[in-house]
Amino acid sequence: MTDNNDTIDALSHENRTFAPPAAFVAQAHVTDDSLHSAARADLESFWATQASKLISWQQPWDTVLEWDLPYAKWFVGGKLNVAENCLDRHVQAGFGDKVAIYWEGEPGDTRVITYAELLAEVERFSNVLKGLGVRKGDRINIYMPMVPEAAVAMLACARIGAPHSVVFGGFSSQSLVDRINDAEAKVLITADGGYRRGEVFPLKPAADEAVAQTPSIEHVVVVKRGNNDVTMVEGRDHWYHELMADAAPSCPPESMDSEDLLFLLYTSGTTGKPKGIMHTTGGYLTHVAYTHRNVFDLHRDRDVYWCTADVGWITGHSYIVYGPLANGATQVMYEGVPNYPGNDRFWAIVEKYRVTIFYTAPTAIRTFMKWGADEPSKHDLSSLRLLGTVGEPINPEAWMWYHENIGGGRCPIVDTWWQTETGGIMISPLPGYTTTKPGSATFPLPGVNIAVVDDAGQEVEHGGGYLTLTQPWPGMLRGIWGDPQRFVDTYWSRFEGSYFAGDGARLDDDGYLWLLGRVDDVMNVSGHRISTTEVESALVSHPAVAEAAVVGANDATTGQAIFAYVTLRGGQDVDVSTLRDHVATEIGAIAKPKAIFFTPDLPKTRSGKIMRRLLRDVAEGRNLGDTTTLADASVVDELQRRAAETSSED
Ligand code: WT7
């Protein structure tokens, strides 16, 4: 990537800066360099301090870190229980009546669950699992809508030491089969169905289809939510509420080793087979509690926190379940989509619960932009004091829109970079300390060490390169379930001694980090590397554009050519040549898309990630492979039709 620093530097720079507002600083946990300097002085004792300050241990550790690259063990010899940390200790400390979860169902039904109630539910369900023969070390699969029982199930697994593997409820039954079989899970916890866009989407039929092909599953527990008709197989399938009615109320937490497996979470790699990312107990919990407290500046006595992710993703694991509950937070959990019954549903929820901290994804923010600023302006959002984003680079225009229309110009924004594999946030502003720039995730957190390196692995002080993590961190993945070689090959082979995240990054003149997306999304046009993200950002900066996705398609002359897929804002119109010129103005002629397709929607996974592979396939006229992870497969048919039309016009 060093061959094109000039090009990268010539790309549009963002020079606006936002210092933390004085009112925010006045109450923030972190307002100076002290965490950074402690971490720089002694990394291990820094993390040990966090672990003892934020977590309760049944038995202290002997060794903070055993590092035998690429194998890390944190807080070796320490014993603890994650559920006890998330529930019992808060109740014992007198916070039993504090609300843990304000749950809002999509149809508008609500539940308020205190810490004491959540603990009682988790203890009972732990006994249910034991009654079904689950023992410490057995794997449990969870395939649920966004209902409190999803968190109860995860915490009960943690309580009895049975690692869970949550599969996002939007995944197909085939995806579920693959993940259950890889983990050899013994029990599947699911629901009849859940609400989405005003209708019940059935889960149990998909679970049934899956279980027909998963010999390891002995029992299926079914939460009643959708009230849709389901078939219950005698002896195998059980209603959650019936088992709970008979369960004993008390279940002491299992004493777990710091390095015992807490969960598996499957994530896509470059091959077709998903990787079962392994996360363990003490280090993971320390990392998520520390980052949740400091990145979100959580004050548990007065904050109402809301993360809009699904528990099926790592964001839901770390920043709905484990981080917030470990910190005794009060949070909102919402079942459904942002546009039911209207496009203002999220803002209605913020107003209703007086949400103070709001964490969502850039793709959602761009969707809100498309729906227009009138939607948030229907509601009183004055309770908000901090905004966060995660999942992909956020373009400066979306950042500014979020800042102004949701944050009312007063809320710091934390753009948090991390991955399923890192377990918790790695790069992010500290909102009471860091001066932000729209679109930059800014700096690594205290305790996190990175280097941007070139192809040869040499550190780059300035300009573009590959993002690597140079020191172990507590929340890091411990391996890929059943495939130790893939763990080494995928993460630890490209740059010696470092973890390679798979992302490109650029360091600007002030040392700010700009994440450029996955390196396979970085295009090479006529020998110049151009980030898809930067071209997208340029397109989205045009007032008519709501959302854009850019891919590099093979081109006989230039190596790759830039193809753009663009969604216009409602009521807006613009022609292709105007947009191409706009990109040229924003970045340079080199970045002009060769082709631009207008499309009413972009193909996205159910988690909201744009499927670039598919877009490349469309651009290159290839047959499309597996589209089952798409939220809406018809989007692709439409794209192919339009692409075919365009090429026949050529
Ligand atoms: C990939 C990880 C982390 C939870 C959700 C996604 C991209 C994530 C950012 C950000 C730029 C980001 C990276 C990363 N990513 N956050 N703030 N800025 N890119 O988890 O599915 O494991 O994906 O998401 O490319 O490698 P994931």
GROMACS .gro file of N, CA and C in nm, residues 287-395:
model
  327
  287HIS      N    1  -1.239  -0.721   2.945
  287HIS     CA    2  -1.231  -0.634   2.827
  287HIS      C    3  -1.365  -0.566   2.799
  288VAL      N    4  -1.474  -0.643   2.802
  288VAL     CA    5  -1.603  -0.580   2.767
  288VAL      C    6  -1.652  -0.485   2.877
  289ALA      N    7  -1.623  -0.518   3.003
  289ALA     CA    8  -1.665  -0.428   3.111
  289ALA      C    9  -1.586  -0.297   3.104
  290TYR      N   10  -1.456  -0.310   3.083
  290TYR     CA   11  -1.369  -0.192   3.074
  290TYR      C   12  -1.409  -0.100   2.958
  291THR      N   13  -1.429  -0.160   2.841
  291THR     CA   14  -1.463  -0.077   2.725
  291THR      C   15  -1.605  -0.021   2.738
  292HIS      N   16  -1.696  -0.099   2.789
  292HIS     CA   17  -1.833  -0.048   2.802
  292HIS      C   18  -1.837   0.071   2.898
  293ARG      N   19  -1.761   0.062   3.005
  293ARG     CA   20  -1.757   0.172   3.101
  293ARG      C   21  -1.692   0.297   3.042
  294ASN      N   22  -1.579   0.281   2.980
  294ASN     CA   23  -1.500   0.398   2.941
  294ASN      C   24  -1.533   0.455   2.803
  295VAL      N   25  -1.565   0.368   2.709
  295VAL     CA   26  -1.601   0.419   2.576
  295VAL      C   27  -1.740   0.484   2.580
  296PHE      N   28  -1.831   0.421   2.655
  296PHE     CA   29  -1.967   0.477   2.663
  296PHE      C   30  -1.985   0.565   2.785
  297ASP      N   31  -1.878   0.582   2.860
  297ASP     CA   32  -1.883   0.668   2.979
  297ASP      C   33  -2.004   0.632   3.065
  298LEU      N   34  -2.021   0.505   3.089
  298LEU     CA   35  -2.141   0.461   3.159
  298LEU      C   36  -2.143   0.503   3.305
  299HIS      N   37  -2.252   0.571   3.344
  299HIS     CA   38  -2.279   0.603   3.484
  299HIS      C   39  -2.405   0.526   3.519
  300ARG      N   40  -2.387   0.417   3.593
  300ARG     CA   41  -2.500   0.324   3.605
  300ARG      C   42  -2.616   0.381   3.685
  301ASP      N   43  -2.588   0.483   3.765
  301ASP     CA   44  -2.695   0.542   3.846
  301ASP      C   45  -2.789   0.630   3.764
  302ARG      N   46  -2.745   0.675   3.646
  302ARG     CA   47  -2.834   0.767   3.574
  302ARG      C   48  -2.846   0.741   3.424
  303ASP      N   49  -2.764   0.654   3.370
  303ASP     CA   50  -2.772   0.633   3.226
  303ASP      C   51  -2.878   0.529   3.188
  304VAL      N   52  -2.938   0.552   3.071
  304VAL     CA   53  -3.020   0.450   3.005
  304VAL      C   54  -2.952   0.426   2.871
  305TYR      N   55  -2.901   0.305   2.859
  305TYR     CA   56  -2.816   0.270   2.746
  305TYR      C   57  -2.897   0.189   2.646
  306TRP      N   58  -2.873   0.214   2.517
  306TRP     CA   59  -2.941   0.133   2.415
  306TRP      C   60  -2.848   0.101   2.299
  307CYS      N   61  -2.825  -0.028   2.282
  307CYS     CA   62  -2.750  -0.078   2.167
  307CYS      C   63  -2.850  -0.148   2.077
  308THR      N   64  -2.856  -0.107   1.951
  308THR     CA   65  -2.961  -0.157   1.861
  308THR      C   66  -2.924  -0.288   1.790
  309ALA      N   67  -2.810  -0.346   1.826
  309ALA     CA   68  -2.768  -0.470   1.759
  309ALA      C   69  -2.860  -0.585   1.798
  310ASP      N   70  -2.840  -0.698   1.732
  310ASP     CA   71  -2.911  -0.820   1.768
  310ASP      C   72  -2.816  -0.905   1.853
  311VAL      N   73  -2.871  -0.979   1.950
  311VAL     CA   74  -2.783  -1.062   2.034
  311VAL      C   75  -2.711  -1.170   1.953
  312GLY      N   76  -2.755  -1.193   1.831
  312GLY     CA   77  -2.691  -1.293   1.746
  312GLY      C   78  -2.555  -1.252   1.693
  313TRP      N   79  -2.517  -1.127   1.712
  313TRP     CA   80  -2.386  -1.082   1.664
  313TRP      C   81  -2.297  -1.052   1.784
  314ILE      N   82  -2.169  -1.033   1.760
  314ILE     CA   83  -2.077  -1.007   1.870
  314ILE      C   84  -2.115  -0.877   1.942
  315THR      N   85  -2.168  -0.780   1.870
  315THR     CA   86  -2.206  -0.656   1.936
  315THR      C   87  -2.313  -0.682   2.042
  316GLY      N   88  -2.405  -0.771   2.011
  316GLY     CA   89  -2.507  -0.807   2.107
  316GLY      C   90  -2.450  -0.884   2.227
  317HIS      N   91  -2.354  -0.971   2.201
  317HIS     CA   92  -2.292  -1.044   2.311
  317HIS      C   93  -2.219  -0.948   2.405
  318SER      N   94  -2.135  -0.863   2.347
  318SER     CA   95  -2.044  -0.783   2.429
  318SER      C   96  -2.110  -0.655   2.481
  319TYR      N   97  -2.202  -0.597   2.403
  319TYR     CA   98  -2.255  -0.466   2.442
  319TYR      C   99  -2.407  -0.462   2.458
  320ILE      N  100  -2.472  -0.581   2.463
  320ILE     CA  101  -2.608  -0.588   2.517
  320ILE      C  102  -2.604  -0.677   2.642
  321VAL      N  103  -2.540  -0.792   2.629
  321VAL     CA  104  -2.544  -0.885   2.741
  321VAL      C  105  -2.427  -0.862   2.839
  322TYR      N  106  -2.306  -0.895   2.800
  322TYR     CA  107  -2.202  -0.907   2.902
  322TYR      C  108  -2.146  -0.774   2.955
  323GLY      N  109  -2.113  -0.681   2.865
  323GLY     CA  110  -2.055  -0.555   2.913
  323GLY      C  111  -2.152  -0.475   2.999
  324PRO      N  112  -2.271  -0.443   2.946
  324PRO     CA  113  -2.366  -0.362   3.023
  324PRO      C  114  -2.408  -0.428   3.154
  325LEU      N  115  -2.434  -0.559   3.151
  325LEU     CA  116  -2.481  -0.624   3.274
  325LEU      C  117  -2.367  -0.635   3.376
  326ALA      N  118  -2.247  -0.661   3.329
  326ALA     CA  119  -2.134  -0.663   3.423
  326ALA      C  120  -2.121  -0.528   3.493
  327ASN      N  121  -2.155  -0.421   3.422
  327ASN     CA  122  -2.143  -0.287   3.479
  327ASN      C  123  -2.270  -0.241   3.550
  328GLY      N  124  -2.369  -0.325   3.559
  328GLY     CA  125  -2.492  -0.289   3.630
  328GLY      C  126  -2.573  -0.182   3.559
  329ALA      N  127  -2.566  -0.179   3.427
  329ALA     CA  128  -2.635  -0.076   3.350
  329ALA      C  129  -2.784  -0.103   3.343
  330THR      N  130  -2.860   0.003   3.316
  330THR     CA  131  -3.000  -0.008   3.278
  330THR      C  132  -3.006   0.012   3.128
  331GLN      N  133  -3.067  -0.083   3.059
  331GLN     CA  134  -3.067  -0.072   2.914
  331GLN      C  135  -3.201  -0.101   2.851
  332VAL      N  136  -3.214  -0.053   2.727
  332VAL     CA  137  -3.330  -0.082   2.644
  332VAL      C  138  -3.295  -0.197   2.552
  333MET      N  139  -3.390  -0.289   2.535
  333MET     CA  140  -3.374  -0.396   2.436
  333MET      C  141  -3.499  -0.393   2.350
  334TYR      N  142  -3.480  -0.386   2.220
  334TYR     CA  143  -3.594  -0.371   2.128
  334TYR      C  144  -3.599  -0.488   2.030
  335GLU      N  145  -3.719  -0.537   2.010
  335GLU     CA  146  -3.736  -0.660   1.932
  335GLU      C  147  -3.727  -0.640   1.781
  336GLY      N  148  -3.775  -0.527   1.732
  336GLY     CA  149  -3.810  -0.523   1.589
  336GLY      C  150  -3.726  -0.433   1.501
  337VAL      N  151  -3.787  -0.389   1.393
  337VAL     CA  152  -3.720  -0.308   1.291
  337VAL      C  153  -3.737  -0.159   1.323
  338PRO      N  154  -3.653  -0.074   1.263
  338PRO     CA  155  -3.662   0.069   1.292
  338PRO      C  156  -3.779   0.139   1.223
  339ASN      N  157  -3.846   0.070   1.131
  339ASN     CA  158  -3.952   0.139   1.057
  339ASN      C  159  -4.088   0.075   1.077
  340TYR      N  160  -4.113   0.028   1.197
  340TYR     CA  161  -4.247  -0.020   1.229
  340TYR      C  162  -4.292   0.038   1.361
  341PRO      N  163  -4.409   0.095   1.375
  341PRO     CA  164  -4.504   0.116   1.265
  341PRO      C  165  -4.466   0.233   1.173
  342GLY      N  166  -4.372   0.318   1.215
  342GLY     CA  167  -4.332   0.430   1.129
  342GLY      C  168  -4.181   0.442   1.126
  343ASN      N  169  -4.131   0.530   1.041
  343ASN     CA  170  -3.987   0.548   1.029
  343ASN      C  171  -3.923   0.616   1.151
  344ASP      N  172  -4.006   0.652   1.248
  344ASP     CA  173  -3.954   0.721   1.367
  344ASP      C  174  -3.951   0.630   1.489
  345ARG      N  175  -3.962   0.498   1.469
  345ARG     CA  176  -3.977   0.410   1.586
  345ARG      C  177  -3.860   0.424   1.684
  346PHE      N  178  -3.736   0.428   1.631
  346PHE     CA  179  -3.621   0.438   1.721
  346PHE      C  180  -3.629   0.565   1.806
  347TRP      N  181  -3.673   0.673   1.743
  347TRP     CA  182  -3.673   0.802   1.814
  347TRP      C  183  -3.786   0.807   1.915
  348ALA      N  184  -3.894   0.735   1.883
  348ALA     CA  185  -4.002   0.722   1.981
  348ALA      C  186  -3.951   0.646   2.104
  349ILE      N  187  -3.868   0.544   2.080
  349ILE     CA  188  -3.815   0.466   2.192
  349ILE      C  189  -3.716   0.550   2.274
  350VAL      N  190  -3.632   0.625   2.208
  350VAL     CA  191  -3.538   0.712   2.280
  350VAL      C  192  -3.615   0.808   2.370
  351GLU      N  193  -3.720   0.866   2.315
  351GLU     CA  194  -3.799   0.962   2.393
  351GLU      C  195  -3.870   0.893   2.511
  352LYS      N  196  -3.929   0.778   2.483
  352LYS     CA  197  -4.008   0.707   2.584
  352LYS      C  198  -3.925   0.666   2.705
  353TYR      N  199  -3.804   0.615   2.679
  353TYR     CA  200  -3.722   0.564   2.790
  353TYR      C  201  -3.615   0.663   2.834
  354ARG      N  202  -3.615   0.780   2.775
  354ARG     CA  203  -3.515   0.882   2.804
  354ARG      C  204  -3.373   0.824   2.789
  355VAL      N  205  -3.349   0.762   2.674
  355VAL     CA  206  -3.219   0.699   2.646
  355VAL      C  207  -3.110   0.805   2.648
  356THR      N  208  -2.999   0.773   2.714
  356THR     CA  209  -2.888   0.868   2.722
  356THR      C  210  -2.771   0.830   2.632
  357ILE      N  211  -2.753   0.698   2.611
  357ILE     CA  212  -2.641   0.650   2.530
  357ILE      C  213  -2.699   0.561   2.420
  358PHE      N  214  -2.665   0.591   2.296
  358PHE     CA  215  -2.727   0.521   2.183
  358PHE      C  216  -2.618   0.470   2.090
  359TYR      N  217  -2.622   0.340   2.061
  359TYR     CA  218  -2.514   0.274   1.986
  359TYR      C  219  -2.575   0.202   1.867
  360THR      N  220  -2.537   0.239   1.746
  360THR     CA  221  -2.595   0.177   1.627
  360THR      C  222  -2.491   0.167   1.516
  361ALA      N  223  -2.534   0.131   1.396
  361ALA     CA  224  -2.442   0.106   1.285
  361ALA      C  225  -2.455   0.216   1.178
  362PRO      N  226  -2.345   0.246   1.109
  362PRO     CA  227  -2.351   0.347   1.003
  362PRO      C  228  -2.458   0.318   0.898
  363THR      N  229  -2.477   0.192   0.866
  363THR     CA  230  -2.577   0.161   0.764
  363THR      C  231  -2.716   0.206   0.811
  364ALA      N  232  -2.742   0.192   0.941
  364ALA     CA  233  -2.870   0.240   0.995
  364ALA      C  234  -2.876   0.393   0.985
  365ILE      N  235  -2.767   0.457   1.016
  365ILE     CA  236  -2.765   0.604   1.012
  365ILE      C  237  -2.792   0.654   0.869
  366ARG      N  238  -2.733   0.587   0.771
  366ARG     CA  239  -2.758   0.629   0.633
  366ARG      C  240  -2.902   0.604   0.593
  367THR      N  241  -2.960   0.498   0.648
  367THR     CA  242  -3.103   0.474   0.623
  367THR      C  243  -3.187   0.586   0.684
  368PHE      N  244  -3.150   0.628   0.805
  368PHE     CA  245  -3.224   0.738   0.869
  368PHE      C  246  -3.210   0.866   0.786
  369MET      N  247  -3.093   0.885   0.728
  369MET     CA  248  -3.073   1.003   0.642
  369MET      C  249  -3.170   0.999   0.525
  370LYS      N  250  -3.182   0.878   0.470
  370LYS     CA  251  -3.271   0.858   0.356
  370LYS      C  252  -3.415   0.892   0.396
  371TRP      N  253  -3.453   0.856   0.518
  371TRP     CA  254  -3.590   0.883   0.564
  371TRP      C  255  -3.611   1.030   0.599
  372GLY      N  256  -3.503   1.100   0.622
  372GLY     CA  257  -3.513   1.244   0.642
  372GLY      C  258  -3.513   1.288   0.788
  373ALA      N  259  -3.469   1.412   0.809
  373ALA     CA  260  -3.452   1.466   0.944
  373ALA      C  261  -3.586   1.494   1.013
  374ASP      N  262  -3.696   1.492   0.937
  374ASP     CA  263  -3.826   1.513   1.000
  374ASP      C  264  -3.860   1.404   1.100
  375GLU      N  265  -3.812   1.284   1.074
  375GLU     CA  266  -3.848   1.171   1.163
  375GLU      C  267  -3.793   1.192   1.304
  376PRO      N  268  -3.662   1.212   1.321
  376PRO     CA  269  -3.616   1.239   1.458
  376PRO      C  270  -3.674   1.367   1.515
  377SER      N  271  -3.702   1.464   1.431
  377SER     CA  272  -3.748   1.592   1.487
  377SER      C  273  -3.890   1.584   1.543
  378LYS      N  274  -3.959   1.471   1.518
  378LYS     CA  275  -4.091   1.453   1.580
  378LYS      C  276  -4.080   1.422   1.729
  379HIS      N  277  -3.958   1.394   1.776
  379HIS     CA  278  -3.942   1.345   1.914
  379HIS      C  279  -3.842   1.427   1.994
  380ASP      N  280  -3.862   1.420   2.125
  380ASP     CA  281  -3.771   1.487   2.216
  380ASP      C  282  -3.651   1.395   2.242
  381LEU      N  283  -3.539   1.429   2.183
  381LEU     CA  284  -3.419   1.346   2.197
  381LEU      C  285  -3.319   1.409   2.293
  382SER      N  286  -3.368   1.500   2.376
  382SER     CA  287  -3.275   1.577   2.459
  382SER      C  288  -3.209   1.494   2.569
  383SER      N  289  -3.261   1.373   2.595
  383SER     CA  290  -3.195   1.287   2.695
  383SER      C  291  -3.061   1.235   2.646
  384LEU      N  292  -3.043   1.227   2.515
  384LEU     CA  293  -2.920   1.168   2.462
  384LEU      C  294  -2.798   1.252   2.499
  385ARG      N  295  -2.691   1.184   2.540
  385ARG     CA  296  -2.567   1.256   2.571
  385ARG      C  297  -2.445   1.195   2.505
  386LEU      N  298  -2.460   1.074   2.448
  386LEU     CA  299  -2.347   1.010   2.380
  386LEU      C  300  -2.400   0.920   2.269
  387LEU      N  301  -2.334   0.923   2.153
  387LEU     CA  302  -2.373   0.839   2.040
  387LEU      C  303  -2.256   0.752   2.000
  388GLY      N  304  -2.287   0.631   1.954
  388GLY     CA  305  -2.181   0.541   1.909
  388GLY      C  306  -2.214   0.478   1.776
  389THR      N  307  -2.110   0.435   1.705
  389THR     CA  308  -2.130   0.358   1.582
  389THR      C  309  -2.032   0.242   1.579
  390VAL      N  310  -2.069   0.140   1.504
  390VAL     CA  311  -1.986   0.021   1.490
  390VAL      C  312  -2.023  -0.056   1.364
  391GLY      N  313  -1.925  -0.126   1.310
  391GLY     CA  314  -1.953  -0.225   1.206
  391GLY      C  315  -1.891  -0.196   1.072
  392GLU      N  316  -1.871  -0.073   1.042
  392GLU     CA  317  -1.812  -0.035   0.914
  392GLU      C  318  -1.765   0.109   0.927
  393PRO      N  319  -1.683   0.152   0.834
  393PRO     CA  320  -1.642   0.292   0.841
  393PRO      C  321  -1.764   0.381   0.824
  394ILE      N  322  -1.768   0.489   0.898
  394ILE     CA  323  -1.878   0.583   0.882
  394ILE      C  324  -1.827   0.701   0.800
  395ASN      N  325  -1.898   0.731   0.693
  395ASN     CA  326  -1.856   0.843   0.609
  395ASN      C  327  -1.885   0.974   0.682
   0.00000   0.00000   0.00000
